[in-house]
PDB file of N, CA and C in Angstrom:
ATOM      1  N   UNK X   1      57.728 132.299  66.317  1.00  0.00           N
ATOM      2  CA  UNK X   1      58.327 131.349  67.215  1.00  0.00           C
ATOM      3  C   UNK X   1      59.798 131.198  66.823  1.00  0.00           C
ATOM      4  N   UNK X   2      60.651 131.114  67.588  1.00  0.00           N
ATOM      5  CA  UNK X   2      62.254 131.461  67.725  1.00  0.00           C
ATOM      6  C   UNK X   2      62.191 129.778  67.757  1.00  0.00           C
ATOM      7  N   UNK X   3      63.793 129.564  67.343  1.00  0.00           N
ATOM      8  CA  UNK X   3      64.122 127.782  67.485  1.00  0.00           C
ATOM      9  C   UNK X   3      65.758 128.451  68.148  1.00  0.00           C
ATOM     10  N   UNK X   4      65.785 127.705  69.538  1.00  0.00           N
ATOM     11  CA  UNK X   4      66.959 127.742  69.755  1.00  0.00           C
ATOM     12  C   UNK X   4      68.000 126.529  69.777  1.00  0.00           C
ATOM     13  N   UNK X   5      68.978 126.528  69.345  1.00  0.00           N
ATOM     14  CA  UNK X   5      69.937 125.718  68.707  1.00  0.00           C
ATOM     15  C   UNK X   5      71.060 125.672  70.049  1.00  0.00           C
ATOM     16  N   UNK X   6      71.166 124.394  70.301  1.00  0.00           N
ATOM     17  CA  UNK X   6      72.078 123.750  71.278  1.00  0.00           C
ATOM     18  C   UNK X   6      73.344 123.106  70.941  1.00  0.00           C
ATOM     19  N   UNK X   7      74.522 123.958  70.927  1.00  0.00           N
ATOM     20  CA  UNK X   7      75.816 123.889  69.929  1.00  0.00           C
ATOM     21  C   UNK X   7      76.667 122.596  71.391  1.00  0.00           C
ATOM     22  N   UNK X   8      76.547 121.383  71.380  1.00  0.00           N
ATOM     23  CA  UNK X   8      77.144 120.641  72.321  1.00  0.00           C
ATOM     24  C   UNK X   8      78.553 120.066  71.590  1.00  0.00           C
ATOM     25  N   UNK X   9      79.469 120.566  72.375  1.00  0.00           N
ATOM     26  CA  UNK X   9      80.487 119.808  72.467  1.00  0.00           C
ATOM     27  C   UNK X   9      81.237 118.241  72.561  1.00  0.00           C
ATOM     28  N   UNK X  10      81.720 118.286  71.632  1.00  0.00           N
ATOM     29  CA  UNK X  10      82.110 116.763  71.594  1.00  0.00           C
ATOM     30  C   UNK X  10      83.302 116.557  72.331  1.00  0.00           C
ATOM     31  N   UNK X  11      83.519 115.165  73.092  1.00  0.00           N
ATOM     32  CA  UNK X  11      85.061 115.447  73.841  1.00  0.00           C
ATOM     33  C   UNK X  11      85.509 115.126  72.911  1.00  0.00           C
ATOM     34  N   UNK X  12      86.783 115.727  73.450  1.00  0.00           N
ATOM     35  CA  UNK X  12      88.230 115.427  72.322  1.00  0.00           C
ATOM     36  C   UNK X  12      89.718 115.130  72.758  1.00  0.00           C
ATOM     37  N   UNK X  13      89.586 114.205  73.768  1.00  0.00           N
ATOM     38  CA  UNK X  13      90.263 113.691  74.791  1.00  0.00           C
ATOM     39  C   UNK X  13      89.668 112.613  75.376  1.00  0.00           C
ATOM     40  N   UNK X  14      91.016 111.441  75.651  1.00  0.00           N
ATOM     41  CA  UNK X  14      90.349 110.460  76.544  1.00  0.00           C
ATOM     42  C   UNK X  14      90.421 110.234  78.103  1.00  0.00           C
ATOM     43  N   UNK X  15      89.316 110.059  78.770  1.00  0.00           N
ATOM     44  CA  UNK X  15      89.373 110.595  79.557  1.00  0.00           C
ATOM     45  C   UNK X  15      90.890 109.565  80.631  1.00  0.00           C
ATOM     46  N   UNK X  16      90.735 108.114  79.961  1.00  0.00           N
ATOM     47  CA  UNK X  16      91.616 107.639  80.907  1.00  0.00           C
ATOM     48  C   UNK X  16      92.868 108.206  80.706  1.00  0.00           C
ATOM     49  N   UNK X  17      93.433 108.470  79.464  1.00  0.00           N
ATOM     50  CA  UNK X  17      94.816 109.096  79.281  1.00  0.00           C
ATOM     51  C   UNK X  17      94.889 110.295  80.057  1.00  0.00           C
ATOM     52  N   UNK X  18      94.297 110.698  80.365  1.00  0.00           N
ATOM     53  CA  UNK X  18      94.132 112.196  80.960  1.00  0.00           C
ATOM     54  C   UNK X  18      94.458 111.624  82.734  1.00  0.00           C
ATOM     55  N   UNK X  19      93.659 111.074  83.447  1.00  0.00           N
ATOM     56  CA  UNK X  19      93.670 110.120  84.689  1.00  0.00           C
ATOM     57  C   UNK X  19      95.238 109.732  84.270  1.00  0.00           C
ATOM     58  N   UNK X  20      95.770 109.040  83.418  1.00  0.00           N
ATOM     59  CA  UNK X  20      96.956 108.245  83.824  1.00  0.00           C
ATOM     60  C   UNK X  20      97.652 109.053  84.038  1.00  0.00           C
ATOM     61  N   UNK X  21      97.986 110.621  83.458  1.00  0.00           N
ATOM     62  CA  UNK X  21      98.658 111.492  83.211  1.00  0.00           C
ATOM     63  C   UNK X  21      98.585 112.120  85.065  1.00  0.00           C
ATOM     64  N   UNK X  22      97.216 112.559  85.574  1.00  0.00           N
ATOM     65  CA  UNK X  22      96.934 113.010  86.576  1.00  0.00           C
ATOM     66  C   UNK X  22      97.665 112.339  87.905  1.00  0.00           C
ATOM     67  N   UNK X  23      97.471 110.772  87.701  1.00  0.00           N
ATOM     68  CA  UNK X  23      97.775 110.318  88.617  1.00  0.00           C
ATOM     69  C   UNK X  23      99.679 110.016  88.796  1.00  0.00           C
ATOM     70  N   UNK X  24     100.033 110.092  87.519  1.00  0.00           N
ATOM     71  CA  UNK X  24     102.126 110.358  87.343  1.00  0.00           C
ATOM     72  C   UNK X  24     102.224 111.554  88.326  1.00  0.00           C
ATOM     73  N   UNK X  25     101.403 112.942  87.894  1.00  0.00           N
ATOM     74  CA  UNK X  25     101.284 114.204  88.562  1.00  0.00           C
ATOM     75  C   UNK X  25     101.025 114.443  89.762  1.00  0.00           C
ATOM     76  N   UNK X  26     100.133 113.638  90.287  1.00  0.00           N
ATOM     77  CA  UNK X  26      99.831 113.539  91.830  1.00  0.00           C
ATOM     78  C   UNK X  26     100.807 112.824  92.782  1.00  0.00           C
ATOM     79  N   UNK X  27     101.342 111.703  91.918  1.00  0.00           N
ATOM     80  CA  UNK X  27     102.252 110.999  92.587  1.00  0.00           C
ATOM     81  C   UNK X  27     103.687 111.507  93.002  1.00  0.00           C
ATOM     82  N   UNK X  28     103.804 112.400  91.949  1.00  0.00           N
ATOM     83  CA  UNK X  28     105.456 113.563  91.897  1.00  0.00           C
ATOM     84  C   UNK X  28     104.860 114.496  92.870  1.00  0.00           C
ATOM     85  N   UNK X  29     103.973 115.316  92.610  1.00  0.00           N
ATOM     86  CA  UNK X  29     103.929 116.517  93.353  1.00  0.00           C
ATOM     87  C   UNK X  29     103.196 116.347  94.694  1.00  0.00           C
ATOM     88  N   UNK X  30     102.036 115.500  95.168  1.00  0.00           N
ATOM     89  CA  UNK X  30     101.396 115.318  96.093  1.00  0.00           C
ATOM     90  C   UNK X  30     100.356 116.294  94.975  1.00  0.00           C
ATOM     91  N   UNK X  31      99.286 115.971  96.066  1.00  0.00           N
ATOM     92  CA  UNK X  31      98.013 116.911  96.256  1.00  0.00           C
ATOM     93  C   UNK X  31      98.068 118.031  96.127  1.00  0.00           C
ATOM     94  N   UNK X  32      98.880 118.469  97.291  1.00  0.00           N
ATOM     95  CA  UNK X  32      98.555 120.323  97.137  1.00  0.00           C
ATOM     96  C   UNK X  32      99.639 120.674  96.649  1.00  0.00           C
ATOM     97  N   UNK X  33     100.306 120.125  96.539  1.00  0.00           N
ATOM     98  CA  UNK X  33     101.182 120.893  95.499  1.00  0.00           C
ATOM     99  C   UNK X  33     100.924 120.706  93.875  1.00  0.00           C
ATOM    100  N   UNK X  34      99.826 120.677  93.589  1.00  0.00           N
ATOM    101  CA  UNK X  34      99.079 120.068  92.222  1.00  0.00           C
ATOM    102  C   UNK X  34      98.261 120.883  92.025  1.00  0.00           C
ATOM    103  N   UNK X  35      98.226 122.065  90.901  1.00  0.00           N
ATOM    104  CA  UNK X  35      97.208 122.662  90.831  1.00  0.00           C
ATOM    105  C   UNK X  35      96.329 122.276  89.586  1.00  0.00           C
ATOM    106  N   UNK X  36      95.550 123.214  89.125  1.00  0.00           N
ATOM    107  CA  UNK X  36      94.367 122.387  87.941  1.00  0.00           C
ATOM    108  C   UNK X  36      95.624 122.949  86.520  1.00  0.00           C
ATOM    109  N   UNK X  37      96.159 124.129  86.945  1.00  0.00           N
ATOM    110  CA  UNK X  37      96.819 124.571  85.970  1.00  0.00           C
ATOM    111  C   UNK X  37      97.614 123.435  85.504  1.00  0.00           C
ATOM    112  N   UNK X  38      98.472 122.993  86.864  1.00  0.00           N
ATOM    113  CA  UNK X  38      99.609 121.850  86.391  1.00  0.00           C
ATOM    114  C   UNK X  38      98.883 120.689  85.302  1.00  0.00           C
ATOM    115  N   UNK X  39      97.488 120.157  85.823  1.00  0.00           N
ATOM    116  CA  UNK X  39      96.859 119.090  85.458  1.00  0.00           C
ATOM    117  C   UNK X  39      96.399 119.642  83.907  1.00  0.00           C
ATOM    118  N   UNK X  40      95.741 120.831  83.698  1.00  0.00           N
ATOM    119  CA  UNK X  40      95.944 121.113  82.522  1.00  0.00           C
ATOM    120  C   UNK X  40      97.066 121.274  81.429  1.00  0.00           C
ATOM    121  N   UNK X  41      98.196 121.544  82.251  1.00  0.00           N
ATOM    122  CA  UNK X  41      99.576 121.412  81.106  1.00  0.00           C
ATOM    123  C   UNK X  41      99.979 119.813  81.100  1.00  0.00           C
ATOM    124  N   UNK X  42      99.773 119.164  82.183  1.00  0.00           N
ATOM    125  CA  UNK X  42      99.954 117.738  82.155  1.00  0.00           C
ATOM    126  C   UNK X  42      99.364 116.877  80.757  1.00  0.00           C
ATOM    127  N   UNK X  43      98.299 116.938  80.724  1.00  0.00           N
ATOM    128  CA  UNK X  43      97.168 116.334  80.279  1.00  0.00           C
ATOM    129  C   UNK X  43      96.728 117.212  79.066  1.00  0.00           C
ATOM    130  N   UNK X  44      97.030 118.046  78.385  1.00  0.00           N
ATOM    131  CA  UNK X  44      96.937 118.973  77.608  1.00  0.00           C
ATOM    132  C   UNK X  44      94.888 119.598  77.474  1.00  0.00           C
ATOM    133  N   UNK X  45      94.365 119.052  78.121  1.00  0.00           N
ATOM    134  CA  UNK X  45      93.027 119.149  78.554  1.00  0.00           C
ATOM    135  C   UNK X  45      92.645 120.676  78.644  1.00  0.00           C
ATOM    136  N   UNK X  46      91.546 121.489  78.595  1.00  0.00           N
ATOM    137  CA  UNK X  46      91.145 122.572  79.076  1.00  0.00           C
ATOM    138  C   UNK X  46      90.624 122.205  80.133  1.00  0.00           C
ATOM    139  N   UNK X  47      90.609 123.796  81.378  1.00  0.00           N
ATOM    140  CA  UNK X  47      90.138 123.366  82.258  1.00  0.00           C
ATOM    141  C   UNK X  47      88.584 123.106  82.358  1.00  0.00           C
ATOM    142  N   UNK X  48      88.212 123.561  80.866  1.00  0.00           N
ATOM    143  CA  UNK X  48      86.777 122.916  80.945  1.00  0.00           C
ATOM    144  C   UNK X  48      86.426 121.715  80.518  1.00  0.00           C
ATOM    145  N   UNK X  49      87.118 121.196  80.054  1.00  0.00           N
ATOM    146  CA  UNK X  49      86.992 119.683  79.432  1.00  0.00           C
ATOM    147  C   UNK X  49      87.360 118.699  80.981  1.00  0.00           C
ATOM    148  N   UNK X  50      88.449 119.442  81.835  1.00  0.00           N
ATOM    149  CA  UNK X  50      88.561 118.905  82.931  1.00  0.00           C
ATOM    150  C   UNK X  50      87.568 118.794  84.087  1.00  0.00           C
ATOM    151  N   UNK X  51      87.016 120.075  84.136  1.00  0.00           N
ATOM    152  CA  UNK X  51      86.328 120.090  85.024  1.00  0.00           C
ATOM    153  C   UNK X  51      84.674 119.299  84.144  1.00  0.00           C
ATOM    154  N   UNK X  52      84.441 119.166  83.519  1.00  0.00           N
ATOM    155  CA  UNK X  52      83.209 118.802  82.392  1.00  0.00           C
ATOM    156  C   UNK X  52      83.134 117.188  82.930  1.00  0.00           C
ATOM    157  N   UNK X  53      84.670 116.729  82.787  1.00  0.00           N
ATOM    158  CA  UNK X  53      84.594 115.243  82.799  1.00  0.00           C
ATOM    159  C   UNK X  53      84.703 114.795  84.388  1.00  0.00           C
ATOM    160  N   UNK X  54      85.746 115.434  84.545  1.00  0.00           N
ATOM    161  CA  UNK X  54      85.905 114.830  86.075  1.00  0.00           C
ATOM    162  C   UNK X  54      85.294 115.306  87.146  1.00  0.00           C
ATOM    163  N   UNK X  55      84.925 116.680  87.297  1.00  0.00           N
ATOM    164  CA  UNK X  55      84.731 117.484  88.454  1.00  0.00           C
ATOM    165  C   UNK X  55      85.672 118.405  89.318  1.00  0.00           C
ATOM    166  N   UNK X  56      85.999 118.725  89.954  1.00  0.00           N
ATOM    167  CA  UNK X  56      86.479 119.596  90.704  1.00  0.00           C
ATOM    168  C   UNK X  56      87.968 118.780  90.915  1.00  0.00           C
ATOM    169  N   UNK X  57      89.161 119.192  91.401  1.00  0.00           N
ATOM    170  CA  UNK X  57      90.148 118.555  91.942  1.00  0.00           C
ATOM    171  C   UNK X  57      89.879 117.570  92.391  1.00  0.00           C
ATOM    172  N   UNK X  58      89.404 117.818  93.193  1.00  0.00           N
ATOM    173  CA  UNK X  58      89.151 116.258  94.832  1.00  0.00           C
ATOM    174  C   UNK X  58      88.356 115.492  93.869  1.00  0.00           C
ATOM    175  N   UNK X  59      87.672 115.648  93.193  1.00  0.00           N
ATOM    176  CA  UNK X  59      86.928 114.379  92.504  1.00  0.00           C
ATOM    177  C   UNK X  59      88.229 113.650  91.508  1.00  0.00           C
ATOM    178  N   UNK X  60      89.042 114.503  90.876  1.00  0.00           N
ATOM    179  CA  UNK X  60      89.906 114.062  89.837  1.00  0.00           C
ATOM    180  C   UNK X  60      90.865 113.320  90.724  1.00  0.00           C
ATOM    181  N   UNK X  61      90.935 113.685  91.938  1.00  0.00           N
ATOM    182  CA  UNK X  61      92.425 113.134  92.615  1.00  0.00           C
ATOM    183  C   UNK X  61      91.531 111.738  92.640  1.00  0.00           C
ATOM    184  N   UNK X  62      90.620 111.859  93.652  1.00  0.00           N
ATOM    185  CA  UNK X  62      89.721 110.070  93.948  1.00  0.00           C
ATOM    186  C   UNK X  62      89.457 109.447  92.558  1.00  0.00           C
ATOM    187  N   UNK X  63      89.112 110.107  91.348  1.00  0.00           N
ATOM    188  CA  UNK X  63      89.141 109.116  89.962  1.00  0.00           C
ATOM    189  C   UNK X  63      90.255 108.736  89.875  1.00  0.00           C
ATOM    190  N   UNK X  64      91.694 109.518  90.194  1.00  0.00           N
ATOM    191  CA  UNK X  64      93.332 108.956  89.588  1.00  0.00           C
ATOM    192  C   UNK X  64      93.629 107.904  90.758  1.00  0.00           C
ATOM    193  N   UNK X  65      93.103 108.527  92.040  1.00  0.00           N
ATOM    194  CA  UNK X  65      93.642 106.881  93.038  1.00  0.00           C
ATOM    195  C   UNK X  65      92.571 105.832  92.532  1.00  0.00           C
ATOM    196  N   UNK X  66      91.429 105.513  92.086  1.00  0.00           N
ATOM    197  CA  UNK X  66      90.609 104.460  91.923  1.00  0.00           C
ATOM    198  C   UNK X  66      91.751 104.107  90.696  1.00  0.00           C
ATOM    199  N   UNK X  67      92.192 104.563  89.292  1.00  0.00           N
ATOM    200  CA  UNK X  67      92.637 104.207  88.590  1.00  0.00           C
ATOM    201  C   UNK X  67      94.058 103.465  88.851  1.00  0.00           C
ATOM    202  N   UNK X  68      94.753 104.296  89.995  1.00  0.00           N
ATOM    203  CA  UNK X  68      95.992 103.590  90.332  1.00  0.00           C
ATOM    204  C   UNK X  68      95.628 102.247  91.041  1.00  0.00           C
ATOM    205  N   UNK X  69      94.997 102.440  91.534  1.00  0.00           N
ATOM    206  CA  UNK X  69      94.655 101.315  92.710  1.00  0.00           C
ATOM    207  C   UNK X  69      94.007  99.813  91.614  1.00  0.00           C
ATOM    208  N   UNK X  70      93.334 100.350  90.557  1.00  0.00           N
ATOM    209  CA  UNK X  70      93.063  99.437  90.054  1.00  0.00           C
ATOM    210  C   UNK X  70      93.904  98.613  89.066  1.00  0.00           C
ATOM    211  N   UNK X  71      94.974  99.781  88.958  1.00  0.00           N
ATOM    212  CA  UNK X  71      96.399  99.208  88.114  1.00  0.00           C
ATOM    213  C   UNK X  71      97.112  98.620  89.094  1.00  0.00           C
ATOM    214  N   UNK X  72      97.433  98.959  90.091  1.00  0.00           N
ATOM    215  CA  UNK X  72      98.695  98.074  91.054  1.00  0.00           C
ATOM    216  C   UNK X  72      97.720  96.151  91.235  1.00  0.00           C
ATOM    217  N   UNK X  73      96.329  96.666  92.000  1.00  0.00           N
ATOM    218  CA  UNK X  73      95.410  95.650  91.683  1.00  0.00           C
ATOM    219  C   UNK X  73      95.843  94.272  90.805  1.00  0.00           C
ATOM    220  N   UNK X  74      95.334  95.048  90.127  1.00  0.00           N
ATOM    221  CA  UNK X  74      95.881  93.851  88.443  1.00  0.00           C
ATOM    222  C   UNK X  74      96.890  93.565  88.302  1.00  0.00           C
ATOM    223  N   UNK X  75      98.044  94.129  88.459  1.00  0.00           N
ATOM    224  CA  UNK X  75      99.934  94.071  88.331  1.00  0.00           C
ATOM    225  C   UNK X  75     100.016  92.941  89.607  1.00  0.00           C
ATOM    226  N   UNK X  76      99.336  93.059  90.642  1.00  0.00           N
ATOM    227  CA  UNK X  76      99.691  92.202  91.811  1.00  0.00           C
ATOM    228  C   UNK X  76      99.004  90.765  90.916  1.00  0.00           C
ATOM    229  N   UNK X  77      97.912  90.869  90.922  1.00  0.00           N
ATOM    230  CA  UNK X  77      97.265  89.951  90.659  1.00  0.00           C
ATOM    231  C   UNK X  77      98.022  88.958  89.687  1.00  0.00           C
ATOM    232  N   UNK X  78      98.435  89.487  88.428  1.00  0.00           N
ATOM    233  CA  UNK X  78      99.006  88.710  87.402  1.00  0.00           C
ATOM    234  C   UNK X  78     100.560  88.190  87.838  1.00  0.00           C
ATOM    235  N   UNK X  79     101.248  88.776  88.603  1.00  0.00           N
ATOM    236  CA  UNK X  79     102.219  88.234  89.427  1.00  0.00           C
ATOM    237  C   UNK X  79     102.173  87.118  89.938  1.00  0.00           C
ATOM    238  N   UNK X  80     100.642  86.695  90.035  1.00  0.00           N
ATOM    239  CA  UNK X  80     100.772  85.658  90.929  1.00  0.00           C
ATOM    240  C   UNK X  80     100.387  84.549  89.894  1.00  0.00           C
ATOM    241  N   UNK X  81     100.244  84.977  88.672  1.00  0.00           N
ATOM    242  CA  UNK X  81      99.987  83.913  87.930  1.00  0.00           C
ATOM    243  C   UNK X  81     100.771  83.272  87.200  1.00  0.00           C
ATOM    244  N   UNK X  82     102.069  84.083  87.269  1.00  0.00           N
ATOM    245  CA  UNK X  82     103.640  83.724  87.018  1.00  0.00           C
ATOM    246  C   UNK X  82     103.881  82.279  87.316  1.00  0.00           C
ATOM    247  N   UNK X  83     104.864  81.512  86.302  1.00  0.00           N
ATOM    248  CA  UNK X  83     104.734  80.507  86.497  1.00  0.00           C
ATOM    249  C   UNK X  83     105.950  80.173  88.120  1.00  0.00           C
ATOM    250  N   UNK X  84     106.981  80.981  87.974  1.00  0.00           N
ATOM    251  CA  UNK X  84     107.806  81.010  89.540  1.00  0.00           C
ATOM    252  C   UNK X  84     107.333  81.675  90.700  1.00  0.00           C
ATOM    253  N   UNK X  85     105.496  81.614  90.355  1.00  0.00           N
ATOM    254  CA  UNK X  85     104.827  82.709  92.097  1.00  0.00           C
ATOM    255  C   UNK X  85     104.951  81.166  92.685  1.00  0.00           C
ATOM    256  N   UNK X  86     105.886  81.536  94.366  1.00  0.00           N
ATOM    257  CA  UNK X  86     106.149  80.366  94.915  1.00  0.00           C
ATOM    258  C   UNK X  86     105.111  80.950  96.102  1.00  0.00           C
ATOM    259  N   UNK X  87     104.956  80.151  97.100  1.00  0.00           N
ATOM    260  CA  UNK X  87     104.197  80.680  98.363  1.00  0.00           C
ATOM    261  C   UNK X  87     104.821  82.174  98.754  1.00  0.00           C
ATOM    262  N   UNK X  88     106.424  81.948  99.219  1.00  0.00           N
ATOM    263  CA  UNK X  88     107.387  83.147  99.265  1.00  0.00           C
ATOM    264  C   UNK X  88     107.083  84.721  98.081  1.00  0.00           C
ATOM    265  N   UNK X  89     107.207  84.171  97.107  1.00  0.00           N
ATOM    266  CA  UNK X  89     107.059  85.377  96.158  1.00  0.00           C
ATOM    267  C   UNK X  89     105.283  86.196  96.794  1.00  0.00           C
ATOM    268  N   UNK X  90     104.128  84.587  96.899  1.00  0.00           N
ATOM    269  CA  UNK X  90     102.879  85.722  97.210  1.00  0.00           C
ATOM    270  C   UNK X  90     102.999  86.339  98.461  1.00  0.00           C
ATOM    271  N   UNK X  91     103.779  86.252  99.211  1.00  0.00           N
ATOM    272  CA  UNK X  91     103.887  86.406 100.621  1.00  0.00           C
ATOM    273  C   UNK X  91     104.596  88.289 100.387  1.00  0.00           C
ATOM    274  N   UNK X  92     105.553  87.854  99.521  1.00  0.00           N
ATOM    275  CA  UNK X  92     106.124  89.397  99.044  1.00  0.00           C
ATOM    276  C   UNK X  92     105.354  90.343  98.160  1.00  0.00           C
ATOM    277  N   UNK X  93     104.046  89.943  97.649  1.00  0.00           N
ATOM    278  CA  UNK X  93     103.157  90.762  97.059  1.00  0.00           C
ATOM    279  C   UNK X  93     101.865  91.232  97.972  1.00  0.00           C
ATOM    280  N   UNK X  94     101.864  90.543  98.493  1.00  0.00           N
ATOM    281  CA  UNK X  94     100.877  90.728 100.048  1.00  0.00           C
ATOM    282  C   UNK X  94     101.644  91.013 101.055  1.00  0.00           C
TER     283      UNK X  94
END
């Protein structure tokens, strides 16, 4: 009887630093002008660690807009908790 041995990889990258990096990249170049190559020199990532974590492009682009979206999100939000958010100022964040 043979024992086969399952050599699994540990990540070695995080995945949000990688996203913050993606989404600077998406935002300069657009979409298609963004390839996995770019996102791999971006993010210093392999494209298997990329594709491992995130999925395919289109999945990585929709993880970097959920991440942006959830940063502007919060940046709006705490704006308003400023002690000079007047009606006017929320009116200019909305």
């Amino acid at each position: 009887m043979s024992i086969l041995l399952l050599m699994v990889r540990t990540r070695t990258f995080d995945p949000a630093t990688a996203l913050t990096h993606a989404v600077e990249l998406f935002a300069s170049k657009g979409y298609s002008e963004t390839s996995m190559e770019d996102i791999v020199k971006a993010t210093g990532v392999s494209r298997y660690g990329l594709y491992g974590t995130f999925g395919n492009k289109r999945e990585l682009f929709e993880q970097a807009l959920d991440r942006y979206a959830d940063s502007m999100g919060k940046q709006a939000f705490l704006r308003l908790l400023e002690p000079e958010a007047s009606l006017d100022h929320i009116r200019k964040i909305f």
